[in-house]
């Protein structure tokens, strides 16, 4: 039989992933036109604000990380230590780290253990102990091809059949709904509270949980993205405690997506692991049965090494036989990219004060963090001046998720074009300015509301002015 779209796996056909959808494809077509010298477009560059892809938007790699990786990829360079140090600016600790990784990990062109290189898992455990103030066991740490591969692993093991339900925040990163579609499992949406800086509301989560249980759904896990994607919200310790308490009462697994943990501009990041351990210490036995899977990645933060596909997840409180099956699943995939694993080690164990590379590392890290904060503030100021637009102050992550109120005439034009209103707006923005953002409908949004998500990764602030100008013209056209 000849394969057709009707005979393929229909779960794949139904899955939606807006950040790489129609708008992104069209923006790449525009980019190709510009590269060929096309002067007919009303803009001179494409700004890919649709996805958290820092180095595509000129975030510079951290020198220490890339220098170590260069030696891992070509170990023969270590035979010319004098050239590396005296002519190419390598520091002695770069060479030391590369030799250490080569000794323990071997060639980055070889498979590692399925769960990852043992010494890298040990390094992650030490990082978690420093971060949280509680012990971490390398035996429960799994290296993955970015956090996305970790999410895929966990959901594949969690979802038994089409009656399985997973509580997912709305708006959410569409990886979750897309993966659940592929697994023919059920997304149980719970709305975040836009009026409270996109915070979690336990009553809302409970209502979604109770309704699904009443409908016969086997709700098994609660997904929390903190800091939030697409909202940029950063949860308070009280919010984290409330989520853990609810999960404990209802026997839910917590999936804590914490890939933006260093992208915090307001307040402090509170890891689920540290809060859970504190609650267990404060109230012995009450929270001992909580099962937590927390995820981290080299793709975000000040590292931004998306293309190297490195990440990990840590399991807390999981049954031994369940972990054995998680191990089996990751073994089927053989292992995550070893160069990505090495970058994870560098992320969790960067140069420290007194190390030869520390001063440059700290300057680069701080400059990237401050650049993100400044651009987030500039974009937020612009949105606050735009008619019909409101936006919460950026707290963390790499995104803003402004609410837009469009004139009735614009809603009619969108309907005539067969588009959702926010999708219509984003397409018009791309056609006029070359700036690619994603409509809120791609992430989920409360009924009757319209949003779009934009990153603030692109350098400079000129493109922000382009959004302001477009919006004014759009509103005047459809007022």
Short mmCIF file of C-alpha atoms in Angstrom, two decimals:
data_model
loop_
_atom_site.label_atom_id
_atom_site.label_comp_id
_atom_site.label_asym_id
_atom_site.label_seq_id
_atom_site.Cartn_x
_atom_site.Cartn_y
_atom_site.Cartn_z
CA UNK A 1 0.00 0.00 0.00
CA UNK A 2 1.26 3.47 -0.89
CA UNK A 3 1.61 5.59 2.25
CA UNK A 4 -0.78 8.54 2.42
CA UNK A 5 -1.54 11.12 5.05
CA UNK A 6 -4.67 9.13 5.92
CA UNK A 7 -2.73 5.91 6.53
CA UNK A 8 0.09 7.30 8.67
CA UNK A 9 -0.06 7.36 12.47
CA UNK A 10 -2.92 9.78 13.08
CA UNK A 11 -1.50 10.73 16.46
CA UNK A 12 1.38 12.37 14.58
CA UNK A 13 -1.03 14.11 12.25
CA UNK A 14 -3.01 15.54 15.17
CA UNK A 15 0.01 16.78 17.12
CA UNK A 16 0.60 20.55 17.03
CA UNK A 17 3.87 22.36 17.63
CA UNK A 18 3.37 26.05 16.97
CA UNK A 19 6.90 27.34 17.61
CA UNK A 20 8.07 25.48 14.48
CA UNK A 21 4.79 25.81 12.60
CA UNK A 22 3.53 27.91 9.70
CA UNK A 23 4.87 31.25 10.92
CA UNK A 24 8.35 29.84 11.50
CA UNK A 25 8.36 28.19 8.06
CA UNK A 26 7.28 31.41 6.38
CA UNK A 27 9.94 33.40 8.23
CA UNK A 28 12.62 31.02 6.92
CA UNK A 29 11.29 31.50 3.39
CA UNK A 30 11.68 35.26 3.87
CA UNK A 31 15.20 34.72 5.22
CA UNK A 32 16.11 32.73 2.10
CA UNK A 33 14.70 35.47 -0.14
CA UNK A 34 16.80 38.10 1.61
CA UNK A 35 19.91 35.92 1.31
CA UNK A 36 19.37 35.81 -2.45
CA UNK A 37 19.27 39.61 -2.62
CA UNK A 38 15.51 40.04 -2.88
CA UNK A 39 14.74 43.74 -2.33
CA UNK A 40 10.96 43.50 -2.72
CA UNK A 41 10.32 42.80 0.95
CA UNK A 42 9.51 45.72 3.31
CA UNK A 43 12.29 44.69 5.72
CA UNK A 44 16.00 43.87 5.56
CA UNK A 45 16.26 41.11 8.15
CA UNK A 46 14.20 38.39 9.77
CA UNK A 47 14.00 38.39 13.58
CA UNK A 48 13.24 34.87 14.83
CA UNK A 49 11.52 35.76 18.08
CA UNK A 50 9.44 32.58 17.82
CA UNK A 51 11.76 30.20 19.66
CA UNK A 52 14.28 30.27 22.50
CA UNK A 53 17.32 29.71 20.29
CA UNK A 54 19.88 32.10 21.80
CA UNK A 55 22.88 31.63 19.52
CA UNK A 56 20.77 32.02 16.37
CA UNK A 57 20.10 35.51 17.71
CA UNK A 58 23.77 36.30 18.40
CA UNK A 59 24.11 35.26 22.03
CA UNK A 60 27.83 34.50 22.18
CA UNK A 61 29.02 31.08 23.37
CA UNK A 62 30.93 31.06 26.64
CA UNK A 63 34.62 30.89 25.76
CA UNK A 64 35.57 28.36 28.43
CA UNK A 65 32.88 25.95 27.26
CA UNK A 66 33.78 26.15 23.59
CA UNK A 67 37.53 25.93 24.19
CA UNK A 68 37.11 22.76 26.24
CA UNK A 69 34.82 21.30 23.57
CA UNK A 70 37.34 22.06 20.84
CA UNK A 71 39.90 19.94 22.65
CA UNK A 72 37.40 17.15 23.23
CA UNK A 73 36.61 17.08 19.52
CA UNK A 74 40.29 17.20 18.50
CA UNK A 75 42.45 15.87 21.36
CA UNK A 76 45.62 16.15 19.26
CA UNK A 77 45.52 19.87 19.95
CA UNK A 78 46.63 19.06 23.50
CA UNK A 79 50.01 18.06 22.07
CA UNK A 80 50.59 21.77 21.26
CA UNK A 81 50.03 23.22 24.69
CA UNK A 82 52.43 26.08 24.02
CA UNK A 83 50.44 27.21 20.97
CA UNK A 84 47.11 26.88 22.76
CA UNK A 85 48.22 29.00 25.71
CA UNK A 86 50.67 31.47 24.13
CA UNK A 87 49.00 32.05 20.76
CA UNK A 88 45.32 31.10 21.01
CA UNK A 89 44.45 32.40 24.47
CA UNK A 90 43.58 29.08 26.12
CA UNK A 91 44.03 28.97 29.90
CA UNK A 92 45.59 26.11 31.79
CA UNK A 93 42.29 25.12 33.44
CA UNK A 94 40.73 24.66 29.99
CA UNK A 95 43.41 22.08 29.19
CA UNK A 96 43.04 20.46 32.60
CA UNK A 97 39.27 20.10 32.23
CA UNK A 98 39.57 18.67 28.72
CA UNK A 99 42.14 16.09 29.85
CA UNK A 100 39.95 15.14 32.82
CA UNK A 101 36.89 14.64 30.60
CA UNK A 102 38.87 12.70 28.01
CA UNK A 103 40.26 10.46 30.74
CA UNK A 104 36.86 9.67 32.23
CA UNK A 105 34.49 10.00 29.28
CA UNK A 106 36.77 8.81 26.50
CA UNK A 107 36.17 9.85 22.90
CA UNK A 108 33.11 12.04 22.38
CA UNK A 109 32.58 10.02 19.21
CA UNK A 110 31.83 6.86 21.21
CA UNK A 111 28.64 5.83 22.96
CA UNK A 112 28.53 6.42 26.69
CA UNK A 113 26.59 4.45 29.27
CA UNK A 114 22.87 4.78 28.56
CA UNK A 115 22.28 7.01 31.58
CA UNK A 116 25.33 9.13 30.80
CA UNK A 117 29.01 9.30 31.66
CA UNK A 118 29.33 8.32 35.36
CA UNK A 119 31.66 11.18 36.36
CA UNK A 120 29.32 13.70 34.71
CA UNK A 121 26.39 12.35 36.71
CA UNK A 122 28.55 12.70 39.84
CA UNK A 123 29.33 16.30 38.90
CA UNK A 124 25.62 17.03 38.46
CA UNK A 125 24.93 15.51 41.89
CA UNK A 126 27.51 17.84 43.48
CA UNK A 127 25.90 20.81 41.70
CA UNK A 128 22.47 19.83 43.00
CA UNK A 129 23.84 19.54 46.53
CA UNK A 130 25.35 23.03 46.29
CA UNK A 131 22.15 24.47 44.78
CA UNK A 132 19.64 22.83 47.12
CA UNK A 133 21.53 22.18 50.33
CA UNK A 134 20.51 18.52 50.31
CA UNK A 135 22.28 15.38 49.06
CA UNK A 136 21.79 14.10 45.51
CA UNK A 137 22.47 10.56 44.30
CA UNK A 138 24.09 10.15 40.85
CA UNK A 139 22.27 6.81 40.52
CA UNK A 140 19.01 8.74 40.04
CA UNK A 141 20.38 11.23 37.47
CA UNK A 142 19.90 10.59 33.75
CA UNK A 143 21.62 12.53 30.96
CA UNK A 144 19.32 13.33 28.04
CA UNK A 145 19.39 14.96 24.62
CA UNK A 146 18.16 18.28 25.98
CA UNK A 147 15.28 18.51 28.44
CA UNK A 148 12.88 17.64 25.59
CA UNK A 149 14.24 14.10 25.42
CA UNK A 150 13.80 13.81 29.18
CA UNK A 151 10.17 14.92 28.91
CA UNK A 152 9.64 12.38 26.14
CA UNK A 153 11.16 9.60 28.23
CA UNK A 154 9.10 10.40 31.31
CA UNK A 155 5.80 10.76 29.46
CA UNK A 156 6.36 7.53 27.53
CA UNK A 157 6.82 5.67 30.81
CA UNK A 158 4.01 7.49 32.64
CA UNK A 159 1.29 7.18 30.01
CA UNK A 160 -0.19 3.68 30.11
CA UNK A 161 -3.06 4.17 27.64
CA UNK A 162 -5.57 6.70 26.37
CA UNK A 163 -7.16 7.03 29.81
CA UNK A 164 -3.94 8.50 31.28
CA UNK A 165 -4.14 12.21 32.02
CA UNK A 166 -1.37 14.73 32.73
CA UNK A 167 -2.09 18.13 34.32
CA UNK A 168 -0.47 20.73 32.06
CA UNK A 169 -0.40 24.51 32.62
CA UNK A 170 -2.17 26.76 30.12
CA UNK A 171 -0.49 28.56 28.48
CA UNK A 172 2.20 25.86 28.13
CA UNK A 173 5.19 24.96 26.04
CA UNK A 174 3.59 22.83 23.28
CA UNK A 175 6.10 20.00 23.73
CA UNK A 176 3.76 18.63 26.39
CA UNK A 177 0.51 18.63 24.43
CA UNK A 178 2.28 17.42 21.28
CA UNK A 179 3.91 14.50 23.10
CA UNK A 180 0.63 13.56 24.78
CA UNK A 181 -1.03 13.57 21.34
CA UNK A 182 1.65 11.22 20.03
CA UNK A 183 1.03 8.90 22.97
CA UNK A 184 -2.76 9.14 22.59
CA UNK A 185 -2.93 10.23 26.22
CA UNK A 186 -4.92 13.13 27.63
CA UNK A 187 -3.85 16.64 28.45
CA UNK A 188 -5.67 17.91 31.54
CA UNK A 189 -5.30 21.70 31.21
CA UNK A 190 -5.23 24.07 34.16
CA UNK A 191 -5.15 27.82 33.59
CA UNK A 192 -2.45 30.02 35.07
CA UNK A 193 -3.61 33.28 36.61
CA UNK A 194 -2.66 36.19 34.36
CA UNK A 195 -3.92 38.69 36.94
CA UNK A 196 -1.33 37.34 39.40
CA UNK A 197 1.70 37.44 37.10
CA UNK A 198 0.81 34.06 35.61
CA UNK A 199 1.08 32.29 38.96
CA UNK A 200 -0.30 28.86 39.76
CA UNK A 201 -3.61 28.66 41.58
CA UNK A 202 -4.20 25.43 43.49
CA UNK A 203 -8.00 25.83 43.41
CA UNK A 204 -7.83 25.98 39.60
CA UNK A 205 -5.55 22.93 39.46
CA UNK A 206 -7.85 21.05 41.84
CA UNK A 207 -10.95 21.90 39.78
CA UNK A 208 -9.28 20.60 36.60
CA UNK A 209 -8.14 17.47 38.44
CA UNK A 210 -11.54 16.78 40.00
CA UNK A 211 -13.39 17.23 36.70
CA UNK A 212 -11.08 14.86 34.84
CA UNK A 213 -11.24 12.25 37.59
CA UNK A 214 -15.03 12.45 37.48
CA UNK A 215 -14.85 11.90 33.71
CA UNK A 216 -12.88 8.70 34.25
CA UNK A 217 -9.42 10.05 33.45
CA UNK A 218 -6.51 8.46 35.31
CA UNK A 219 -4.67 11.68 36.22
CA UNK A 220 -1.10 10.72 37.07
CA UNK A 221 1.17 13.77 37.00
CA UNK A 222 1.33 17.52 37.49
CA UNK A 223 3.57 19.50 35.12
CA UNK A 224 5.02 22.78 36.41
CA UNK A 225 7.24 24.96 34.22
CA UNK A 226 9.27 27.28 36.45
CA UNK A 227 10.32 29.85 35.39
CA UNK A 228 7.46 29.75 32.95
CA UNK A 229 7.36 29.23 29.21
CA UNK A 230 5.69 31.11 27.53
CA UNK A 231 4.79 33.41 30.42
CA UNK A 232 8.16 34.20 32.02
CA UNK A 233 6.62 33.79 35.49
CA UNK A 234 8.89 32.86 38.39
CA UNK A 235 7.11 31.00 41.19
CA UNK A 236 7.42 31.95 44.83
CA UNK A 237 8.38 29.38 47.44
CA UNK A 238 4.80 29.45 48.67
CA UNK A 239 3.55 28.50 45.19
CA UNK A 240 6.03 25.62 45.00
CA UNK A 241 5.01 24.40 48.46
CA UNK A 242 1.33 24.51 47.53
CA UNK A 243 1.95 22.47 44.38
CA UNK A 244 3.93 19.85 46.30
CA UNK A 245 1.26 19.65 48.98
CA UNK A 246 -1.48 19.13 46.37
CA UNK A 247 0.57 16.49 44.53
CA UNK A 248 1.17 14.69 47.82
CA UNK A 249 -2.53 14.63 48.72
CA UNK A 250 -3.59 13.34 45.31
CA UNK A 251 -0.62 10.96 44.82
CA UNK A 252 0.52 12.79 41.67
CA UNK A 253 3.99 12.69 40.18
CA UNK A 254 5.51 16.16 39.84
CA UNK A 255 7.29 16.97 36.58
CA UNK A 256 9.28 20.13 37.29
CA UNK A 257 10.56 21.71 34.07
CA UNK A 258 13.30 23.98 35.45
CA UNK A 259 15.34 24.72 32.32
CA UNK A 260 15.15 28.49 32.89
CA UNK A 261 16.39 28.38 36.47
CA UNK A 262 19.21 30.87 35.84
CA UNK A 263 16.95 33.19 33.81
CA UNK A 264 15.46 34.98 36.81
CA UNK A 265 15.15 38.78 36.91
CA UNK A 266 12.78 39.28 39.84
CA UNK A 267 12.97 37.31 43.06
CA UNK A 268 14.75 34.00 43.44
CA UNK A 269 14.53 30.59 41.82
CA UNK A 270 13.14 27.93 44.16
CA UNK A 271 13.82 24.40 42.95
CA UNK A 272 11.17 21.78 43.64
CA UNK A 273 13.84 19.47 45.03
CA UNK A 274 15.02 21.96 47.67
CA UNK A 275 11.47 22.85 48.74
CA UNK A 276 10.40 19.20 48.85
CA UNK A 277 13.39 18.23 51.01
CA UNK A 278 12.65 21.16 53.35
CA UNK A 279 9.01 20.06 53.68
CA UNK A 280 10.09 16.48 54.36
CA UNK A 281 12.46 17.72 57.05
CA UNK A 282 9.84 19.98 58.64
CA UNK A 283 7.08 17.33 58.65
CA UNK A 284 8.63 13.87 58.87
CA UNK A 285 6.80 11.12 56.96
CA UNK A 286 4.09 13.40 55.51
CA UNK A 287 5.78 14.01 52.14
CA UNK A 288 8.02 10.96 51.96
CA UNK A 289 5.96 9.36 49.19
CA UNK A 290 6.17 12.34 46.81
CA UNK A 291 7.62 11.41 43.42
CA UNK A 292 9.48 14.22 41.66
CA UNK A 293 11.20 14.39 38.29
CA UNK A 294 13.07 17.65 37.68
CA UNK A 295 14.68 18.64 34.40
CA UNK A 296 17.46 20.99 33.33
CA UNK A 297 19.21 21.78 30.04
CA UNK A 298 22.19 23.51 28.43
CA UNK A 299 19.87 25.08 25.85
CA UNK A 300 18.76 28.05 27.93
CA UNK A 301 20.21 30.32 30.60
CA UNK A 302 23.51 31.96 29.77
CA UNK A 303 24.76 28.78 28.10
CA UNK A 304 22.39 28.72 25.14
CA UNK A 305 23.94 25.63 23.54
CA UNK A 306 20.67 24.38 22.00
CA UNK A 307 22.32 22.63 19.07
CA UNK A 308 24.50 20.45 21.26
CA UNK A 309 21.43 18.77 22.80
CA UNK A 310 22.43 18.30 26.41
CA UNK A 311 20.31 17.99 29.52
CA UNK A 312 19.44 15.79 32.46
CA UNK A 313 16.63 14.80 34.75
CA UNK A 314 16.76 13.72 38.39
CA UNK A 315 14.30 11.30 39.94
CA UNK A 316 13.26 11.55 43.59
CA UNK A 317 11.11 8.97 45.37
CA UNK A 318 10.55 6.65 42.39
CA UNK A 319 9.98 2.91 42.78
CA UNK A 320 13.03 0.79 41.93
CA UNK A 321 11.20 -1.24 39.28
CA UNK A 322 9.83 1.94 37.67
CA UNK A 323 13.36 3.32 37.46
CA UNK A 324 14.49 0.07 35.88
CA UNK A 325 11.97 0.64 33.10
CA UNK A 326 13.04 4.26 32.69
CA UNK A 327 16.57 2.92 32.30
CA UNK A 328 15.30 0.45 29.69
CA UNK A 329 13.64 3.26 27.74
CA UNK A 330 16.75 5.45 27.66
CA UNK A 331 18.81 2.38 26.72
CA UNK A 332 16.67 1.89 23.61
CA UNK A 333 17.90 5.34 22.52
CA UNK A 334 21.49 4.18 23.35
CA UNK A 335 22.68 7.45 24.94
CA UNK A 336 22.43 11.22 24.65
CA UNK A 337 25.10 13.08 22.59
CA UNK A 338 28.34 12.80 24.52
CA UNK A 339 29.56 16.30 23.60
CA UNK A 340 26.24 17.55 25.00
CA UNK A 341 26.88 15.59 28.18
CA UNK A 342 30.27 17.25 28.50
CA UNK A 343 28.66 20.67 28.12
CA UNK A 344 26.26 19.75 30.93
CA UNK A 345 29.31 19.05 33.10
CA UNK A 346 30.76 22.46 32.21
CA UNK A 347 27.43 24.16 32.97
CA UNK A 348 27.13 22.61 36.44
CA UNK A 349 30.84 22.93 37.21
CA UNK A 350 32.06 26.22 35.65
CA UNK A 351 35.29 28.03 36.51
CA UNK A 352 35.40 29.21 40.12
CA UNK A 353 37.02 32.25 41.73
CA UNK A 354 40.79 31.91 41.49
CA UNK A 355 40.70 29.70 38.37
CA UNK A 356 42.54 31.16 35.35
CA UNK A 357 39.34 31.26 33.25
CA UNK A 358 37.08 32.63 35.97
CA UNK A 359 37.28 36.38 35.23
CA UNK A 360 36.43 35.98 31.53
CA UNK A 361 33.71 33.45 32.30
CA UNK A 362 32.12 35.76 34.85
CA UNK A 363 32.25 38.76 32.48
CA UNK A 364 30.63 36.79 29.66
CA UNK A 365 27.99 35.24 31.91
CA UNK A 366 27.06 38.56 33.53
CA UNK A 367 26.99 40.44 30.21
CA UNK A 368 24.56 37.91 28.73
CA UNK A 369 22.32 38.01 31.80
CA UNK A 370 22.23 41.81 31.89
CA UNK A 371 21.65 42.01 28.13
CA UNK A 372 18.61 39.76 28.47
CA UNK A 373 17.30 41.79 31.39
CA UNK A 374 17.72 45.08 29.50
CA UNK A 375 16.00 43.83 26.35
CA UNK A 376 13.17 42.32 28.39
CA UNK A 377 12.64 45.69 30.07
CA UNK A 378 12.75 47.56 26.75
CA UNK A 379 10.18 45.23 25.21
CA UNK A 380 7.96 45.47 28.28
CA UNK A 381 8.10 49.29 28.13
CA UNK A 382 7.11 49.19 24.48
CA UNK A 383 4.14 46.93 25.14
CA UNK A 384 2.96 49.18 27.96
CA UNK A 385 2.68 52.05 25.47
CA UNK A 386 0.78 50.12 22.78
CA UNK A 387 -2.96 50.54 22.46
CA UNK A 388 -4.93 47.52 23.65
CA UNK A 389 -1.82 45.68 24.87
CA UNK A 390 -1.05 44.67 28.45
CA UNK A 391 1.88 42.63 29.67
CA UNK A 392 3.13 41.43 33.03
CA UNK A 393 6.57 42.59 34.11
CA UNK A 394 9.24 40.09 32.97
CA UNK A 395 10.25 37.89 35.90
CA UNK A 396 12.33 35.23 34.18
CA UNK A 397 12.84 32.81 31.28
CA UNK A 398 13.30 34.31 27.78
CA UNK A 399 9.78 35.36 26.88
CA UNK A 400 6.99 37.87 27.23
CA UNK A 401 3.38 36.87 26.67
CA UNK A 402 1.40 40.09 26.17
CA UNK A 403 -2.37 40.20 25.97
CA UNK A 404 -3.80 42.02 22.94
CA UNK A 405 -7.30 43.42 22.39
CA UNK A 406 -8.09 43.81 18.72
CA UNK A 407 -10.85 45.94 17.14
CA UNK A 408 -14.01 44.20 15.93
CA UNK A 409 -13.08 44.97 12.34
CA UNK A 410 -9.81 43.07 12.79
CA UNK A 411 -11.67 40.10 14.26
CA UNK A 412 -13.91 40.12 11.20
CA UNK A 413 -10.94 40.27 8.84
CA UNK A 414 -9.36 37.32 10.63
CA UNK A 415 -12.57 35.30 10.34
CA UNK A 416 -12.82 36.13 6.63
CA UNK A 417 -9.25 34.89 6.17
CA UNK A 418 -10.03 31.67 8.07
CA UNK A 419 -7.57 32.57 10.83
CA UNK A 420 -7.68 32.89 14.59
CA UNK A 421 -7.40 36.60 15.46
CA UNK A 422 -4.02 36.31 17.19
CA UNK A 423 -2.69 34.19 14.31
CA UNK A 424 -3.93 36.82 11.82
CA UNK A 425 -2.15 39.54 13.80
CA UNK A 426 1.14 37.61 13.97
CA UNK A 427 1.09 36.84 10.24
CA UNK A 428 0.54 40.51 9.45
CA UNK A 429 3.40 41.44 11.80
CA UNK A 430 5.74 38.99 10.04
CA UNK A 431 4.75 40.19 6.56
CA UNK A 432 5.28 43.84 7.50
CA UNK A 433 8.41 43.67 9.66
CA UNK A 434 10.12 40.28 9.31
CA UNK A 435 9.59 39.70 13.05
CA UNK A 436 8.33 36.20 13.81
CA UNK A 437 6.33 35.75 17.01
CA UNK A 438 3.87 32.98 17.91
CA UNK A 439 0.15 33.45 18.58
CA UNK A 440 -1.10 32.61 22.03
CA UNK A 441 -3.41 29.97 20.57
CA UNK A 442 -0.27 27.89 19.93
CA UNK A 443 0.30 27.66 23.70
CA UNK A 444 -3.28 27.69 24.93
CA UNK A 445 -5.04 30.68 26.46
CA UNK A 446 -8.18 31.40 28.44
CA UNK A 447 -11.32 31.66 26.26
CA UNK A 448 -11.98 35.17 25.02
CA UNK A 449 -8.36 36.27 25.37
CA UNK A 450 -5.67 36.85 22.74
CA UNK A 451 -1.90 36.82 23.23
CA UNK A 452 1.37 36.29 21.46
CA UNK A 453 4.72 35.04 22.69
CA UNK A 454 7.97 36.76 21.83
CA UNK A 455 11.50 36.09 22.95
CA UNK A 456 13.74 38.99 23.92
CA UNK A 457 16.90 37.33 22.62
CA UNK A 458 17.45 39.40 19.48
CA UNK A 459 20.28 41.95 19.91
CA UNK A 460 19.57 45.66 20.08
CA UNK A 461 16.19 47.30 20.48
CA UNK A 462 15.55 48.65 16.95
CA UNK A 463 13.25 45.74 16.18
CA UNK A 464 11.15 46.65 19.21
CA UNK A 465 10.38 49.96 17.52
CA UNK A 466 9.25 48.04 14.44
CA UNK A 467 6.64 46.22 16.53
CA UNK A 468 5.37 49.50 17.97
CA UNK A 469 5.09 51.08 14.51
CA UNK A 470 3.34 48.04 13.04
CA UNK A 471 0.86 47.86 15.90
CA UNK A 472 -0.11 51.50 15.54
CA UNK A 473 -0.67 51.09 11.80
CA UNK A 474 -2.61 47.84 12.32
CA UNK A 475 -4.91 49.44 14.89
CA UNK A 476 -5.48 52.48 12.66
CA UNK A 477 -6.35 50.20 9.74
CA UNK A 478 -8.94 48.22 11.68
CA UNK A 479 -10.19 50.73 14.22
#
